[in-house]
PDB file of C-alpha atoms in Angstrom:
ATOM      1  CA  MET A   1     191.446  83.107-100.250  1.00 35.00           C
ATOM      2  CA  SER A   2     193.130  85.520 -98.931  1.00 33.00           C
ATOM      3  CA  THR A   3     193.096  89.500 -99.446  1.00 34.00           C
ATOM      4  CA  SER A   4     196.551  89.358-100.088  1.00 34.00           C
ATOM      5  CA  THR A   5     196.067  87.121-103.229  1.00 37.00           C
ATOM      6  CA  MET A   6     192.985  88.865-104.658  1.00 40.00           C
ATOM      7  CA  PRO A   7     193.677  89.988-108.040  1.00 46.00           C
ATOM      8  CA  THR A   8     193.521  93.395-108.686  1.00 60.00           C
ATOM      9  CA  GLY A   9     192.513  95.843-111.631  1.00 87.00           C
ATOM     10  CA  ARG A  10     190.096  96.391-113.721  1.00 94.00           C
ATOM     11  CA  SER A  11     188.392  93.550-115.240  1.00 95.00           C
ATOM     12  CA  VAL A  12     185.586  93.571-118.378  1.00 97.00           C
ATOM     13  CA  ALA A  13     182.301  93.911-117.610  1.00 96.00           C
ATOM     14  CA  ARG A  14     180.874  92.311-121.402  1.00 96.00           C
ATOM     15  CA  VAL A  15     181.762  91.662-124.075  1.00 97.00           C
ATOM     16  CA  VAL A  16     179.681  92.374-126.560  1.00 97.00           C
ATOM     17  CA  GLU A  17     179.155  92.528-131.019  1.00 97.00           C
ATOM     18  CA  GLY A  18     178.430  94.865-133.238  1.00 96.00           C
ATOM     19  CA  MET A  19     175.957  95.169-135.922  1.00 95.00           C
ATOM     20  CA  PRO A  20     176.193  96.047-139.671  1.00 92.00           C
ATOM     21  CA  ALA A  21     174.620  99.627-140.034  1.00 88.00           C
ATOM     22  CA  GLU A  22     174.783 101.868-143.150  1.00 77.00           C
ATOM     23  CA  ASP A  23     174.707 106.064-142.862  1.00 77.00           C
ATOM     24  CA  GLY A  24     175.745 108.962-144.677  1.00 70.00           C
ATOM     25  CA  ALA A  25     174.650 108.185-148.504  1.00 58.00           C
ATOM     26  CA  GLY A  26     174.179 104.227-147.905  1.00 65.00           C
ATOM     27  CA  VAL A  27     178.313 103.588-146.124  1.00 75.00           C
ATOM     28  CA  LYS A  28     178.261 100.082-145.028  1.00 80.00           C
ATOM     29  CA  LEU A  29     179.614  99.764-141.510  1.00 88.00           C
ATOM     30  CA  THR A  30     179.867  98.357-138.118  1.00 95.00           C
ATOM     31  CA  ARG A  31     178.313  99.720-135.477  1.00 96.00           C
ATOM     32  CA  MET A  32     180.119  99.680-131.820  1.00 98.00           C
ATOM     33  CA  ILE A  33     178.270 101.547-129.611  1.00 98.00           C
ATOM     34  CA  GLY A  34     175.404 103.662-131.002  1.00 97.00           C
ATOM     35  CA  GLN A  35     173.425 100.453-131.505  1.00 96.00           C
ATOM     36  CA  PRO A  36     170.355  98.211-128.764  1.00 96.00           C
ATOM     37  CA  ARG A  37     173.156  95.844-127.327  1.00 96.00           C
ATOM     38  CA  LEU A  38     175.248  98.776-125.832  1.00 98.00           C
ATOM     39  CA  ASP A  39     173.994 101.930-126.602  1.00 97.00           C
ATOM     40  CA  VAL A  40     176.229 104.365-124.403  1.00 97.00           C
ATOM     41  CA  ILE A  41     178.970 104.051-122.424  1.00 98.00           C
ATOM     42  CA  ASP A  42     179.093 107.461-120.892  1.00 98.00           C
ATOM     43  CA  PRO A  43     180.704 109.446-121.716  1.00 98.00           C
ATOM     44  CA  ILE A  44     180.781 107.628-124.929  1.00 98.00           C
ATOM     45  CA  LEU A  45     177.758 108.417-127.659  1.00 98.00           C
ATOM     46  CA  MET A  46     178.833 106.262-130.167  1.00 97.00           C
ATOM     47  CA  LEU A  47     181.711 104.331-132.134  1.00 98.00           C
ATOM     48  CA  ASP A  48     181.618 103.348-135.485  1.00 95.00           C
ATOM     49  CA  ARG A  49     183.581 100.745-137.229  1.00 95.00           C
ATOM     50  CA  ILE A  50     184.609 101.368-141.113  1.00 90.00           C
ATOM     51  CA  ARG A  51     186.661  98.619-143.124  1.00 90.00           C
ATOM     52  CA  SER A  52     186.548  98.116-147.048  1.00 82.00           C
ATOM     53  CA  ASP A  53     188.596  97.060-149.695  1.00 83.00           C
ATOM     54  CA  ASP A  54     185.619  97.750-152.162  1.00 78.00           C
ATOM     55  CA  PRO A  55     184.278 101.248-153.220  1.00 71.00           C
ATOM     56  CA  LYS A  56     180.867 100.230-154.195  1.00 69.00           C
ATOM     57  CA  ALA A  57     180.069  99.987-149.913  1.00 68.00           C
ATOM     58  CA  TYR A  58     180.886 103.832-149.199  1.00 72.00           C
ATOM     59  CA  ILE A  59     181.862 106.231-152.682  1.00 66.00           C
ATOM     60  CA  ALA A  60     178.711 108.476-151.935  1.00 64.00           C
ATOM     61  CA  GLY A  61     181.151 109.237-148.636  1.00 73.00           C
ATOM     62  CA  PHE A  62     178.782 111.411-146.012  1.00 79.00           C
ATOM     63  CA  PRO A  63     177.354 114.602-147.741  1.00 82.00           C
ATOM     64  CA  PRO A  64     176.762 117.595-145.819  1.00 88.00           C
ATOM     65  CA  HIS A  65     175.023 116.904-142.203  1.00 90.00           C
ATOM     66  CA  PRO A  66     174.839 119.095-139.135  1.00 93.00           C
ATOM     67  CA  HIS A  67     175.900 118.041-135.404  1.00 96.00           C
ATOM     68  CA  ARG A  68     175.705 120.215-132.417  1.00 98.00           C
ATOM     69  CA  GLY A  69     176.304 119.475-128.490  1.00 98.00           C
ATOM     70  CA  PHE A  70     179.098 116.983-128.837  1.00 98.00           C
ATOM     71  CA  GLU A  71     182.869 115.746-130.330  1.00 97.00           C
ATOM     72  CA  THR A  72     184.089 113.515-133.148  1.00 96.00           C
ATOM     73  CA  VAL A  73     186.862 111.775-133.694  1.00 97.00           C
ATOM     74  CA  THR A  74     188.036 110.128-136.669  1.00 95.00           C
ATOM     75  CA  TYR A  75     190.904 107.532-136.987  1.00 97.00           C
ATOM     76  CA  MET A  76     192.177 106.335-139.848  1.00 96.00           C
ATOM     77  CA  VAL A  77     193.919 103.015-139.790  1.00 97.00           C
ATOM     78  CA  GLN A  78     194.624 102.987-142.932  1.00 96.00           C
ATOM     79  CA  GLY A  79     192.951 105.183-146.064  1.00 93.00           C
ATOM     80  CA  ARG A  80     191.664 108.742-146.513  1.00 91.00           C
ATOM     81  CA  MET A  81     189.171 111.030-145.158  1.00 91.00           C
ATOM     82  CA  ARG A  82     188.278 114.616-146.077  1.00 88.00           C
ATOM     83  CA  HIS A  83     186.291 117.254-144.224  1.00 89.00           C
ATOM     84  CA  ARG A  84     184.645 119.840-145.346  1.00 88.00           C
ATOM     85  CA  ASP A  85     182.408 122.124-142.783  1.00 89.00           C
ATOM     86  CA  ASN A  86     180.550 125.422-143.485  1.00 91.00           C
ATOM     87  CA  HIS A  87     183.063 126.917-140.636  1.00 88.00           C
ATOM     88  CA  GLY A  88     185.581 127.671-143.232  1.00 84.00           C
ATOM     89  CA  GLY A  89     187.243 124.019-142.218  1.00 84.00           C
ATOM     90  CA  GLU A  90     188.954 121.617-144.694  1.00 86.00           C
ATOM     91  CA  GLY A  91     191.102 118.707-144.858  1.00 88.00           C
ATOM     92  CA  LEU A  92     192.636 115.340-145.351  1.00 91.00           C
ATOM     93  CA  ILE A  93     193.619 113.026-142.460  1.00 92.00           C
ATOM     94  CA  VAL A  94     195.522 110.011-144.245  1.00 94.00           C
ATOM     95  CA  ASP A  95     196.457 106.645-143.279  1.00 95.00           C
ATOM     96  CA  GLY A  96     196.936 107.317-139.423  1.00 97.00           C
ATOM     97  CA  GLY A  97     195.667 110.843-138.761  1.00 97.00           C
ATOM     98  CA  VAL A  98     193.190 111.613-136.514  1.00 97.00           C
ATOM     99  CA  GLN A  99     190.770 114.285-136.434  1.00 94.00           C
ATOM    100  CA  TRP A 100     188.939 116.226-133.867  1.00 95.00           C
ATOM    101  CA  MET A 101     185.836 118.168-133.961  1.00 94.00           C
ATOM    102  CA  THR A 102     183.816 119.607-131.570  1.00 95.00           C
ATOM    103  CA  ALA A 103     180.604 120.223-132.836  1.00 95.00           C
ATOM    104  CA  GLY A 104     179.585 123.154-130.538  1.00 96.00           C
ATOM    105  CA  ARG A 105     176.512 124.773-130.991  1.00 97.00           C
ATOM    106  CA  GLY A 106     176.608 123.783-134.562  1.00 96.00           C
ATOM    107  CA  ILE A 107     178.164 122.781-137.390  1.00 95.00           C
ATOM    108  CA  GLU A 108     177.378 121.426-141.111  1.00 94.00           C
ATOM    109  CA  HIS A 109     180.532 119.251-142.882  1.00 90.00           C
ATOM    110  CA  SER A 110     180.699 116.762-145.003  1.00 91.00           C
ATOM    111  CA  GLU A 111     183.056 113.262-144.922  1.00 87.00           C
ATOM    112  CA  MET A 112     184.486 111.865-147.706  1.00 86.00           C
ATOM    113  CA  PRO A 113     186.406 108.871-147.540  1.00 86.00           C
ATOM    114  CA  GLU A 114     188.897 106.976-149.978  1.00 83.00           C
ATOM    115  CA  GLN A 115     191.356 103.742-150.033  1.00 86.00           C
ATOM    116  CA  THR A 116     194.872 103.309-149.577  1.00 89.00           C
ATOM    117  CA  ASP A 117     196.023 100.399-151.057  1.00 88.00           C
ATOM    118  CA  GLY A 118     193.291  99.039-151.729  1.00 87.00           C
ATOM    119  CA  LEU A 119     192.061  99.506-148.395  1.00 90.00           C
ATOM    120  CA  LEU A 120     189.805 101.482-146.151  1.00 89.00           C
ATOM    121  CA  PHE A 121     190.156 101.208-142.940  1.00 94.00           C
ATOM    122  CA  GLY A 122     188.934 103.560-139.187  1.00 94.00           C
ATOM    123  CA  PHE A 123     186.670 104.591-137.017  1.00 97.00           C
ATOM    124  CA  GLN A 124     184.759 107.584-135.862  1.00 95.00           C
ATOM    125  CA  LEU A 125     184.441 107.693-132.078  1.00 97.00           C
ATOM    126  CA  TRP A 126     181.190 110.589-130.586  1.00 97.00           C
ATOM    127  CA  LEU A 127     181.913 111.515-127.091  1.00 98.00           C
ATOM    128  CA  ASN A 128     179.709 113.733-125.339  1.00 98.00           C
ATOM    129  CA  LEU A 129     180.046 117.653-124.498  1.00 98.00           C
ATOM    130  CA  PRO A 130     179.141 118.726-120.458  1.00 98.00           C
ATOM    131  CA  ALA A 131     176.314 120.715-120.358  1.00 98.00           C
ATOM    132  CA  ASP A 132     177.598 123.806-120.056  1.00 97.00           C
ATOM    133  CA  GLU A 133     179.739 123.975-122.979  1.00 98.00           C
ATOM    134  CA  LYS A 134     177.491 121.926-125.111  1.00 98.00           C
ATOM    135  CA  MET A 135     177.072 125.435-126.691  1.00 97.00           C
ATOM    136  CA  ARG A 136     180.850 126.757-126.783  1.00 97.00           C
ATOM    137  CA  GLU A 137     181.692 127.363-130.677  1.00 96.00           C
ATOM    138  CA  PRO A 138     182.816 125.147-132.920  1.00 94.00           C
ATOM    139  CA  TRP A 139     186.297 123.871-134.062  1.00 93.00           C
ATOM    140  CA  TYR A 140     188.424 121.144-135.188  1.00 91.00           C
ATOM    141  CA  ALA A 141     192.117 119.738-135.693  1.00 92.00           C
ATOM    142  CA  ASP A 142     193.874 117.519-138.320  1.00 94.00           C
ATOM    143  CA  ILE A 143     196.578 115.470-136.366  1.00 97.00           C
ATOM    144  CA  PRO A 144     199.042 113.460-138.123  1.00 97.00           C
ATOM    145  CA  ALA A 145     200.083 110.455-137.737  1.00 97.00           C
ATOM    146  CA  ASP A 146     203.541 111.722-136.916  1.00 97.00           C
ATOM    147  CA  ARG A 147     202.125 113.679-134.238  1.00 98.00           C
ATOM    148  CA  LEU A 148     200.813 110.423-131.988  1.00 98.00           C
ATOM    149  CA  ALA A 149     202.882 109.850-129.474  1.00 98.00           C
ATOM    150  CA  ALA A 150     205.076 106.570-129.571  1.00 98.00           C
ATOM    151  CA  VAL A 151     205.429 104.574-126.181  1.00 97.00           C
ATOM    152  CA  GLU A 152     207.230 101.195-126.309  1.00 98.00           C
ATOM    153  CA  PRO A 153     205.998 100.303-122.325  1.00 97.00           C
ATOM    154  CA  ALA A 154     206.691  96.331-122.426  1.00 97.00           C
ATOM    155  CA  PRO A 155     208.516  93.969-124.486  1.00 98.00           C
ATOM    156  CA  GLY A 156     206.768  93.469-127.786  1.00 98.00           C
ATOM    157  CA  VAL A 157     204.305  95.821-126.810  1.00 98.00           C
ATOM    158  CA  SER A 158     204.233  99.491-128.893  1.00 98.00           C
ATOM    159  CA  VAL A 159     201.505 102.252-128.435  1.00 98.00           C
ATOM    160  CA  LYS A 160     199.828 105.150-130.449  1.00 98.00           C
ATOM    161  CA  LEU A 161     198.449 107.280-128.290  1.00 98.00           C
ATOM    162  CA  ILE A 162     195.987 109.835-128.983  1.00 98.00           C
ATOM    163  CA  ALA A 163     194.840 111.205-126.055  1.00 98.00           C
ATOM    164  CA  GLY A 164     195.842 110.724-122.388  1.00 98.00           C
ATOM    165  CA  THR A 165     198.892 110.305-120.849  1.00 98.00           C
ATOM    166  CA  TRP A 166     200.872 107.450-120.598  1.00 98.00           C
ATOM    167  CA  GLY A 167     204.061 107.437-118.294  1.00 96.00           C
ATOM    168  CA  ASP A 168     205.740 110.708-119.017  1.00 96.00           C
ATOM    169  CA  ALA A 169     204.470 110.673-122.590  1.00 98.00           C
ATOM    170  CA  ALA A 170     200.892 112.780-123.907  1.00 98.00           C
ATOM    171  CA  GLY A 171     198.499 112.417-126.679  1.00 98.00           C
ATOM    172  CA  PRO A 172     198.163 115.419-129.018  1.00 98.00           C
ATOM    173  CA  ALA A 173     194.388 115.771-128.874  1.00 97.00           C
ATOM    174  CA  PRO A 174     192.981 119.052-127.003  1.00 96.00           C
ATOM    175  CA  GLU A 175     192.301 117.986-123.491  1.00 95.00           C
ATOM    176  CA  ARG A 176     188.581 118.178-122.394  1.00 96.00           C
ATOM    177  CA  ALA A 177     186.134 117.652-119.543  1.00 96.00           C
ATOM    178  CA  THR A 178     185.699 114.248-119.997  1.00 97.00           C
ATOM    179  CA  ARG A 179     189.120 113.533-119.630  1.00 98.00           C
ATOM    180  CA  PRO A 180     188.979 111.065-123.122  1.00 98.00           C
ATOM    181  CA  PHE A 181     192.190 108.462-123.115  1.00 98.00           C
ATOM    182  CA  ILE A 182     192.979 107.195-126.731  1.00 98.00           C
ATOM    183  CA  ALA A 183     195.171 104.818-127.957  1.00 98.00           C
ATOM    184  CA  ASP A 184     195.868 101.850-130.436  1.00 98.00           C
ATOM    185  CA  VAL A 185     198.197  99.624-128.961  1.00 98.00           C
ATOM    186  CA  THR A 186     199.711  96.253-130.584  1.00 98.00           C
ATOM    187  CA  LEU A 187     200.738  93.496-128.606  1.00 98.00           C
ATOM    188  CA  GLU A 188     203.439  90.394-129.998  1.00 98.00           C
ATOM    189  CA  GLU A 189     202.624  87.146-128.941  1.00 98.00           C
ATOM    190  CA  ASN A 190     201.791  86.744-125.345  1.00 97.00           C
ATOM    191  CA  ALA A 191     202.806  89.958-124.498  1.00 98.00           C
ATOM    192  CA  THR A 192     201.545  91.326-121.218  1.00 97.00           C
ATOM    193  CA  VAL A 193     201.159  95.012-120.943  1.00 98.00           C
ATOM    194  CA  ASP A 194     198.260  97.230-118.512  1.00 97.00           C
ATOM    195  CA  LEU A 195     196.542  99.254-120.095  1.00 98.00           C
ATOM    196  CA  PRO A 196     196.913 102.746-117.848  1.00 97.00           C
ATOM    197  CA  LEU A 197     193.278 103.590-117.209  1.00 97.00           C
ATOM    198  CA  PRO A 198     192.536 106.418-115.648  1.00 96.00           C
ATOM    199  CA  ASP A 199     190.846 105.880-112.448  1.00 96.00           C
ATOM    200  CA  GLY A 200     186.485 106.434-112.160  1.00 96.00           C
ATOM    201  CA  HIS A 201     186.906 105.836-116.305  1.00 97.00           C
ATOM    202  CA  ALA A 202     184.089 104.212-118.265  1.00 97.00           C
ATOM    203  CA  GLY A 203     185.385 102.901-121.324  1.00 98.00           C
ATOM    204  CA  PHE A 204     186.739  99.744-123.800  1.00 98.00           C
ATOM    205  CA  VAL A 205     189.036  98.110-125.644  1.00 98.00           C
ATOM    206  CA  LEU A 206     188.123  97.020-129.219  1.00 98.00           C
ATOM    207  CA  PRO A 207     190.642  94.381-130.689  1.00 98.00           C
ATOM    208  CA  PHE A 208     190.496  94.843-134.320  1.00 97.00           C
ATOM    209  CA  SER A 209     193.308  92.435-135.294  1.00 97.00           C
ATOM    210  CA  GLY A 210     194.496  88.989-133.727  1.00 98.00           C
ATOM    211  CA  THR A 211     192.900  88.048-130.185  1.00 98.00           C
ATOM    212  CA  VAL A 212     193.499  89.610-126.622  1.00 98.00           C
ATOM    213  CA  ALA A 213     192.804  88.224-123.469  1.00 97.00           C
ATOM    214  CA  LEU A 214     191.742  91.311-121.456  1.00 97.00           C
ATOM    215  CA  GLY A 215     191.620  91.380-117.099  1.00 95.00           C
ATOM    216  CA  PRO A 216     193.270  90.289-113.851  1.00 90.00           C
ATOM    217  CA  GLY A 217     195.210  86.812-113.002  1.00 81.00           C
ATOM    218  CA  GLU A 218     192.919  83.818-113.927  1.00 73.00           C
ATOM    219  CA  SER A 219     189.998  85.951-114.137  1.00 72.00           C
ATOM    220  CA  ALA A 220     191.074  86.848-117.542  1.00 81.00           C
ATOM    221  CA  GLY A 221     188.691  86.327-120.488  1.00 90.00           C
ATOM    222  CA  MET A 222     189.635  86.051-124.321  1.00 95.00           C
ATOM    223  CA  VAL A 223     188.329  88.372-127.071  1.00 97.00           C
ATOM    224  CA  PRO A 224     188.590  88.026-130.500  1.00 97.00           C
ATOM    225  CA  GLU A 225     188.557  90.562-132.715  1.00 96.00           C
ATOM    226  CA  GLY A 226     185.587  92.647-133.997  1.00 93.00           C
ATOM    227  CA  ARG A 227     184.026  92.222-130.411  1.00 97.00           C
ATOM    228  CA  ILE A 228     183.700  95.132-128.536  1.00 98.00           C
ATOM    229  CA  ALA A 229     184.273  94.661-124.637  1.00 98.00           C
ATOM    230  CA  VAL A 230     183.132  96.851-122.368  1.00 98.00           C
ATOM    231  CA  ILE A 231     185.627  97.972-118.887  1.00 97.00           C
ATOM    232  CA  GLU A 232     183.683  97.439-115.719  1.00 94.00           C
ATOM    233  CA  GLU A 233     183.723 100.950-113.590  1.00 86.00           C
ATOM    234  CA  GLY A 234     186.472 101.502-110.420  1.00 90.00           C
ATOM    235  CA  GLU A 235     190.277 102.307-110.710  1.00 93.00           C
ATOM    236  CA  GLY A 236     193.418 100.798-111.852  1.00 93.00           C
ATOM    237  CA  ALA A 237     194.789  99.673-114.803  1.00 96.00           C
ATOM    238  CA  LEU A 238     193.736  96.692-117.509  1.00 97.00           C
ATOM    239  CA  ARG A 239     195.848  93.395-118.237  1.00 97.00           C
ATOM    240  CA  ALA A 240     196.048  93.224-121.503  1.00 98.00           C
ATOM    241  CA  VAL A 241     197.832  89.660-123.100  1.00 97.00           C
ATOM    242  CA  GLY A 242     198.334  89.143-126.952  1.00 98.00           C
ATOM    243  CA  GLY A 243     196.686  86.255-128.452  1.00 97.00           C
ATOM    244  CA  PRO A 244     198.653  83.960-130.712  1.00 97.00           C
ATOM    245  CA  ASP A 245     198.877  85.892-133.230  1.00 95.00           C
ATOM    246  CA  GLY A 246     199.149  89.068-131.137  1.00 98.00           C
ATOM    247  CA  ALA A 247     196.791  91.905-131.285  1.00 98.00           C
ATOM    248  CA  ARG A 248     196.231  95.285-132.114  1.00 98.00           C
ATOM    249  CA  LEU A 249     193.601  97.244-129.977  1.00 98.00           C
ATOM    250  CA  LEU A 250     191.474 100.695-130.116  1.00 98.00           C
ATOM    251  CA  VAL A 251     191.556 101.108-126.316  1.00 98.00           C
ATOM    252  CA  VAL A 252     189.624 104.384-125.565  1.00 98.00           C
ATOM    253  CA  ALA A 253     188.338 105.668-121.547  1.00 98.00           C
ATOM    254  CA  ALA A 254     186.936 109.406-120.247  1.00 98.00           C
ATOM    255  CA  ARG A 255     185.343 110.894-117.187  1.00 98.00           C
ATOM    256  CA  PRO A 256     181.541 109.813-116.978  1.00 98.00           C
ATOM    257  CA  LEU A 257     179.081 113.386-117.232  1.00 98.00           C
ATOM    258  CA  LYS A 258     176.459 111.613-115.174  1.00 97.00           C
ATOM    259  CA  GLU A 259     174.095 114.187-117.069  1.00 98.00           C
ATOM    260  CA  PRO A 260     170.555 113.385-118.588  1.00 98.00           C
ATOM    261  CA  ILE A 261     171.844 112.688-122.671  1.00 97.00           C
ATOM    262  CA  ALA A 262     168.943 113.615-125.163  1.00 97.00           C
ATOM    263  CA  LYS A 263     169.315 112.191-128.568  1.00 95.00           C
ATOM    264  CA  TYR A 264     167.891 112.904-132.224  1.00 93.00           C
ATOM    265  CA  GLY A 265     169.639 111.988-134.713  1.00 90.00           C
ATOM    266  CA  PRO A 266     172.719 114.108-135.342  1.00 93.00           C
ATOM    267  CA  PHE A 267     171.988 116.649-132.148  1.00 97.00           C
ATOM    268  CA  VAL A 268     173.003 115.203-128.817  1.00 98.00           C
ATOM    269  CA  MET A 269     171.970 117.846-125.957  1.00 98.00           C
ATOM    270  CA  THR A 270     170.570 117.769-122.280  1.00 98.00           C
ATOM    271  CA  THR A 271     167.169 118.113-122.585  1.00 98.00           C
ATOM    272  CA  ARG A 272     164.207 117.259-124.769  1.00 97.00           C
ATOM    273  CA  GLU A 273     162.963 121.111-125.254  1.00 98.00           C
ATOM    274  CA  GLN A 274     166.994 121.914-126.211  1.00 98.00           C
ATOM    275  CA  LEU A 275     167.130 119.159-128.959  1.00 96.00           C
ATOM    276  CA  MET A 276     163.330 120.659-130.293  1.00 96.00           C
ATOM    277  CA  GLN A 277     165.507 124.334-130.120  1.00 97.00           C
ATOM    278  CA  ALA A 278     168.047 122.241-131.747  1.00 97.00           C
ATOM    279  CA  VAL A 279     166.160 120.938-134.815  1.00 95.00           C
ATOM    280  CA  GLU A 280     164.645 124.485-135.378  1.00 96.00           C
ATOM    281  CA  ASP A 281     168.219 126.329-135.314  1.00 96.00           C
ATOM    282  CA  TYR A 282     169.258 124.449-138.395  1.00 94.00           C
ATOM    283  CA  ARG A 283     165.999 124.649-139.734  1.00 94.00           C
ATOM    284  CA  ALA A 284     166.214 128.765-140.011  1.00 95.00           C
ATOM    285  CA  GLY A 285     170.104 128.557-140.578  1.00 92.00           C
ATOM    286  CA  ARG A 286     171.815 129.541-137.689  1.00 91.00           C
ATOM    287  CA  PHE A 287     173.830 126.637-137.806  1.00 92.00           C
TER     288      PHE A 287
END
């Protein structure tokens, strides 16, 4: 094959199945990242998918618990999530809304999920902070659905942009060193779009409805609902084509930090010594 006819753009490195898990006070969820099959996509530390029409699966929610050294991004596709923390933050995100929380040097918060119209469905993403920002002041914001940037980049394609840029549109998320790109993309059957991933970013595509073909030309592979497609490193966009019933995708990419990661439960630092200090500080009430 001549170089002029070789396919261009990003491809999928691998497709991974999530694992059933429990968190908080017995909340049942599917862990997509942060599990044995897929530990970390630097700087993405964890991705949980919560979907249930049974209140018993999550009614006790996530009672007060600490975090240090990273950020959480909660996206409620449908349902509500109530937040309260020990720095005076309190809010409610509703259908299509986002909560962005920077744990920084330490925060303790609770999250209580609720259904709307009989369904709770959402995602929580953990994004690492660079070593020199891990002890920054805690911060959080609720971003309602009507603040997300709406983009229609191609026929049969609609986008809700949470973070990053798509053409002239910019998501409402805060600026961060990892320069995250986060989008909810809906494709009609056979609709085609080039996902504008920033060069050098690492990330994934997760179809949460329907199926999608990802990758250039004949090398594109079909990814079913509920599987996570890890994007190969490199440059250029990733082509997505809606399957027979269309597709809805969570697309996330961020700039790798390429720093050591030391994890222990709700603490993510750079060294083991910093982890030990985080535990000691929390026990001493210094969060």
